PDB file of C-alpha atoms in Angstrom:
ATOM      1  CA  MET E1038      69.533   2.446 -29.111  1.00  0.00           C
ATOM      2  CA  LYS E1039      70.931   5.905 -27.912  1.00  0.00           C
ATOM      3  CA  LYS E1040      67.400   7.516 -27.773  1.00  0.00           C
ATOM      4  CA  LEU E1041      66.057   4.672 -25.947  1.00  0.00           C
ATOM      5  CA  ILE E1042      68.770   4.757 -23.225  1.00  0.00           C
ATOM      6  CA  LEU E1043      68.490   8.260 -23.028  1.00  0.00           C
ATOM      7  CA  THR E1044      64.602   8.260 -22.624  1.00  0.00           C
ATOM      8  CA  ILE E1045      65.151   5.409 -19.729  1.00  0.00           C
ATOM      9  CA  LEU E1046      67.740   7.750 -18.039  1.00  0.00           C
ATOM     10  CA  MET E1047      65.416  10.977 -18.119  1.00  0.00           C
ATOM     11  CA  THR E1048      62.507   8.648 -17.077  1.00  0.00           C
ATOM     12  CA  THR E1049      64.185   7.534 -14.233  1.00  0.00           C
ATOM     13  CA  PHE E1050      65.693  10.923 -13.165  1.00  0.00           C
ATOM     14  CA  CYS E1051      62.364  12.274 -13.191  1.00  0.00           C
ATOM     15  CA  PHE E1052      60.856   9.731 -10.670  1.00  0.00           C
ATOM     16  CA  THR E1053      63.623  10.095  -8.415  1.00  0.00           C
ATOM     17  CA  ALA E1054      63.388  13.717  -8.295  1.00  0.00           C
ATOM     18  CA  TYR E1055      59.932  13.882  -7.553  1.00  0.00           C
ATOM     19  CA  ALA E1056      59.432  13.736  -3.363  1.00  0.00           C
ATOM     20  CA  GLY E1057      55.791  12.288  -3.200  1.00  0.00           C
ATOM     21  CA  PRO E1058      53.598  12.538  -0.069  1.00  0.00           C
ATOM     22  CA  GLN E1059      55.185   9.135   1.369  1.00  0.00           C
ATOM     23  CA  GLN E1060      58.464  10.530   0.975  1.00  0.00           C
ATOM     24  CA  GLU E1061      57.691  14.043   2.503  1.00  0.00           C
ATOM     25  CA  LYS E1062      55.831  12.040   5.417  1.00  0.00           C
ATOM     26  CA  MET E1063      59.261   9.951   5.874  1.00  0.00           C
ATOM     27  CA  LYS E1064      60.993  13.149   6.056  1.00  0.00           C
ATOM     28  CA  ALA E1065      58.633  14.461   8.739  1.00  0.00           C
ATOM     29  CA  CYS E1066      58.659  11.254  10.770  1.00  0.00           C
ATOM     30  CA  ASN E1067      62.532  11.245  10.879  1.00  0.00           C
ATOM     31  CA  ALA E1068      62.787  14.519  12.133  1.00  0.00           C
ATOM     32  CA  ASP E1069      60.057  13.651  15.017  1.00  0.00           C
ATOM     33  CA  ALA E1070      62.328  10.924  15.753  1.00  0.00           C
ATOM     34  CA  SER E1071      65.284  12.874  15.799  1.00  0.00           C
ATOM     35  CA  LYS E1072      63.860  15.522  17.922  1.00  0.00           C
ATOM     36  CA  GLN E1073      62.602  12.634  20.696  1.00  0.00           C
ATOM     37  CA  THR E1074      66.362  10.957  20.518  1.00  0.00           C
ATOM     38  CA  LEU E1075      64.721   8.111  19.924  1.00  0.00           C
ATOM     39  CA  THR E1076      67.177   4.997  19.213  1.00  0.00           C
ATOM     40  CA  GLY E1077      66.825   1.126  18.398  1.00  0.00           C
ATOM     41  CA  ASP E1078      63.490  -0.801  19.093  1.00  0.00           C
ATOM     42  CA  ALA E1079      61.608   2.625  20.446  1.00  0.00           C
ATOM     43  CA  ARG E1080      62.455   4.464  17.299  1.00  0.00           C
ATOM     44  CA  LYS E1081      61.485   1.559  14.858  1.00  0.00           C
ATOM     45  CA  ALA E1082      58.246   1.285  17.004  1.00  0.00           C
ATOM     46  CA  PHE E1083      57.779   5.199  16.616  1.00  0.00           C
ATOM     47  CA  MET E1084      58.508   5.524  12.807  1.00  0.00           C
ATOM     48  CA  LYS E1085      56.148   2.413  12.179  1.00  0.00           C
ATOM     49  CA  ASP E1086      53.320   4.265  13.743  1.00  0.00           C
ATOM     50  CA  CYS E1087      54.160   7.401  12.508  1.00  0.00           C
ATOM     51  CA  LEU E1088      54.225   5.920   8.801  1.00  0.00           C
ATOM     52  CA  SER E1089      51.100   4.296   9.174  1.00  0.00           C
ATOM     53  CA  THR E1090      48.916   6.811  10.455  1.00  0.00           C
ATOM     54  CA  LYS E1091      46.250   7.865   7.730  1.00  0.00           C
ATOM     55  CA  ASN E1092      45.526  11.212   9.714  1.00  0.00           C
ATOM     56  CA  GLU E1093      47.934  14.067  10.054  1.00  0.00           C
ATOM     57  CA  SER E1094      47.668  14.403  13.883  1.00  0.00           C
ATOM     58  CA  THR E1095      50.783  12.589  14.460  1.00  0.00           C
ATOM     59  CA  MET E1096      52.443  15.050  12.144  1.00  0.00           C
ATOM     60  CA  HIS E1097      51.458  18.211  14.384  1.00  0.00           C
ATOM     61  CA  SER E1098      52.117  16.223  17.833  1.00  0.00           C
ATOM     62  CA  GLN E1099      54.879  18.907  18.551  1.00  0.00           C
ATOM     63  CA  GLN E1100      52.363  21.773  17.889  1.00  0.00           C
ATOM     64  CA  ASP E1101      49.654  20.107  19.994  1.00  0.00           C
ATOM     65  CA  LYS E1102      52.270  19.675  22.782  1.00  0.00           C
ATOM     66  CA  MET E1103      53.129  23.533  22.499  1.00  0.00           C
ATOM     67  CA  LYS E1104      49.618  24.205  22.665  1.00  0.00           C
ATOM     68  CA  MET E1105      49.131  22.087  25.893  1.00  0.00           C
ATOM     69  CA  CYS E1106      52.108  23.327  27.587  1.00  0.00           C
ATOM     70  CA  ASN E1107      51.050  26.703  27.044  1.00  0.00           C
ATOM     71  CA  ALA E1108      47.541  26.284  28.451  1.00  0.00           C
ATOM     72  CA  ASP E1109      49.169  24.693  31.746  1.00  0.00           C
ATOM     73  CA  ALA E1110      51.545  27.514  31.952  1.00  0.00           C
ATOM     74  CA  GLY E1111      48.631  29.903  31.718  1.00  0.00           C
ATOM     75  CA  LYS E1112      46.957  28.070  34.606  1.00  0.00           C
ATOM     76  CA  LYS E1113      49.737  28.018  36.843  1.00  0.00           C
ATOM     77  CA  GLU E1114      50.360  31.646  35.826  1.00  0.00           C
ATOM     78  CA  LEU E1115      53.820  31.303  35.572  1.00  0.00           C
ATOM     79  CA  LYS E1116      56.010  34.537  34.022  1.00  0.00           C
ATOM     80  CA  GLY E1117      59.015  35.124  33.063  1.00  0.00           C
ATOM     81  CA  ASP E1118      62.184  32.446  33.967  1.00  0.00           C
ATOM     82  CA  GLU E1119      59.685  30.435  36.016  1.00  0.00           C
ATOM     83  CA  ARG E1120      57.892  30.115  32.804  1.00  0.00           C
ATOM     84  CA  LYS E1121      60.692  29.506  30.525  1.00  0.00           C
ATOM     85  CA  ALA E1122      61.817  26.385  32.639  1.00  0.00           C
ATOM     86  CA  PHE E1123      58.566  24.969  32.747  1.00  0.00           C
ATOM     87  CA  MET E1124      57.857  25.143  29.030  1.00  0.00           C
ATOM     88  CA  LYS E1125      61.377  23.573  28.338  1.00  0.00           C
ATOM     89  CA  ASN E1126      60.865  21.021  30.750  1.00  0.00           C
ATOM     90  CA  CYS E1127      57.308  20.308  29.208  1.00  0.00           C
ATOM     91  CA  LEU E1128      58.243  20.322  25.672  1.00  0.00           C
ATOM     92  CA  SER E1129      61.402  18.345  26.092  1.00  0.00           C
ATOM     93  CA  SER E1130      60.932  14.925  25.443  1.00  0.00           C
ATOM     94  CA  LYS E1131      63.510  13.311  27.494  1.00  0.00           C
ATOM     95  CA  HIS E1132      60.741  13.440  30.316  1.00  0.00           C
ATOM     96  CA  ASP E1133      57.997  11.825  28.149  1.00  0.00           C
ATOM     97  CA  ASP E1134      57.607   8.059  27.562  1.00  0.00           C
ATOM     98  CA  PRO E1135      57.556   7.717  23.833  1.00  0.00           C
ATOM     99  CA  SER E1136      54.607   4.804  24.379  1.00  0.00           C
ATOM    100  CA  MET E1137      52.433   7.558  26.007  1.00  0.00           C
ATOM    101  CA  THR E1138      49.810   9.358  24.305  1.00  0.00           C
ATOM    102  CA  MET E1139      48.986  12.805  24.491  1.00  0.00           C
ATOM    103  CA  GLN E1140      46.229  12.008  26.787  1.00  0.00           C
ATOM    104  CA  GLN E1141      48.156   9.842  29.153  1.00  0.00           C
ATOM    105  CA  SER E1142      50.983  12.756  29.135  1.00  0.00           C
ATOM    106  CA  LYS E1143      48.056  15.205  30.075  1.00  0.00           C
ATOM    107  CA  MET E1144      46.654  12.904  32.630  1.00  0.00           C
ATOM    108  CA  LYS E1145      50.270  12.566  34.350  1.00  0.00           C
ATOM    109  CA  THR E1146      50.592  16.655  33.928  1.00  0.00           C
ATOM    110  CA  CYS E1147      47.636  17.584  35.975  1.00  0.00           C
ATOM    111  CA  ASN E1148      48.064  14.824  38.368  1.00  0.00           C
ATOM    112  CA  ALA E1149      51.581  16.460  39.269  1.00  0.00           C
ATOM    113  CA  ASP E1150      50.094  19.885  39.583  1.00  0.00           C
ATOM    114  CA  PRO E1151      50.269  20.755  43.014  1.00  0.00           C
ATOM    115  CA  LYS E1152      46.508  21.638  43.331  1.00  0.00           C
ATOM    116  CA  ALA E1153      45.466  18.340  41.983  1.00  0.00           C
ATOM    117  CA  LYS E1154      47.629  16.889  45.116  1.00  0.00           C
ATOM    118  CA  THR E1155      45.574  18.915  47.876  1.00  0.00           C
ATOM    119  CA  LEU E1156      41.917  18.305  46.448  1.00  0.00           C
ATOM    120  CA  LYS E1157      39.738  15.492  47.275  1.00  0.00           C
ATOM    121  CA  GLY E1158      36.447  13.902  46.250  1.00  0.00           C
ATOM    122  CA  ASP E1159      34.198  16.149  43.641  1.00  0.00           C
ATOM    123  CA  GLU E1160      36.245  19.026  43.676  1.00  0.00           C
ATOM    124  CA  ARG E1161      39.479  16.998  42.572  1.00  0.00           C
ATOM    125  CA  LYS E1162      37.186  15.353  39.784  1.00  0.00           C
ATOM    126  CA  ALA E1163      36.395  19.160  38.771  1.00  0.00           C
ATOM    127  CA  PHE E1164      39.813  20.160  38.830  1.00  0.00           C
ATOM    128  CA  MET E1165      41.001  16.867  36.653  1.00  0.00           C
ATOM    129  CA  LYS E1166      38.083  17.384  34.090  1.00  0.00           C
ATOM    130  CA  SER E1167      39.083  21.197  33.653  1.00  0.00           C
ATOM    131  CA  CYS E1168      42.849  20.261  33.511  1.00  0.00           C
ATOM    132  CA  LEU E1169      42.176  17.785  31.150  1.00  0.00           C
ATOM    133  CA  SER E1170      40.017  19.526  28.777  1.00  0.00           C
ATOM    134  CA  GLY E1171      42.437  22.131  28.508  1.00  0.00           C
ATOM    135  CA  SER E1172      40.027  25.012  29.405  1.00  0.00           C
TER     136      SER E1172
END
């Protein structure tokens, strides 16, 4: 009887000590939600979406955001404190609507560019195409 109980306890311990891929994904999603300071229904929706995705693209959203912000700062030729302030604002999740996709967020950034506000017609289309493609 003691051997049976010991076997059950050891088996239970082994299963609880192993953190599988879903648990790792849960940790990553929780960390992302905390970085974005999401609460209530917004956090629930974010977690549901994050945990249900099959691909890993949402797991790297911060890296994607960093690439986009770096590209935008480069286009604007920002240096020093201006660049730091821009990057801080761009990377801050407080300024993003959590329901917006990355493409929508990029569109918002491109539309806010002072150059976009001065262009019209085909010039604006060409600028927006270039801005949205990240090149």
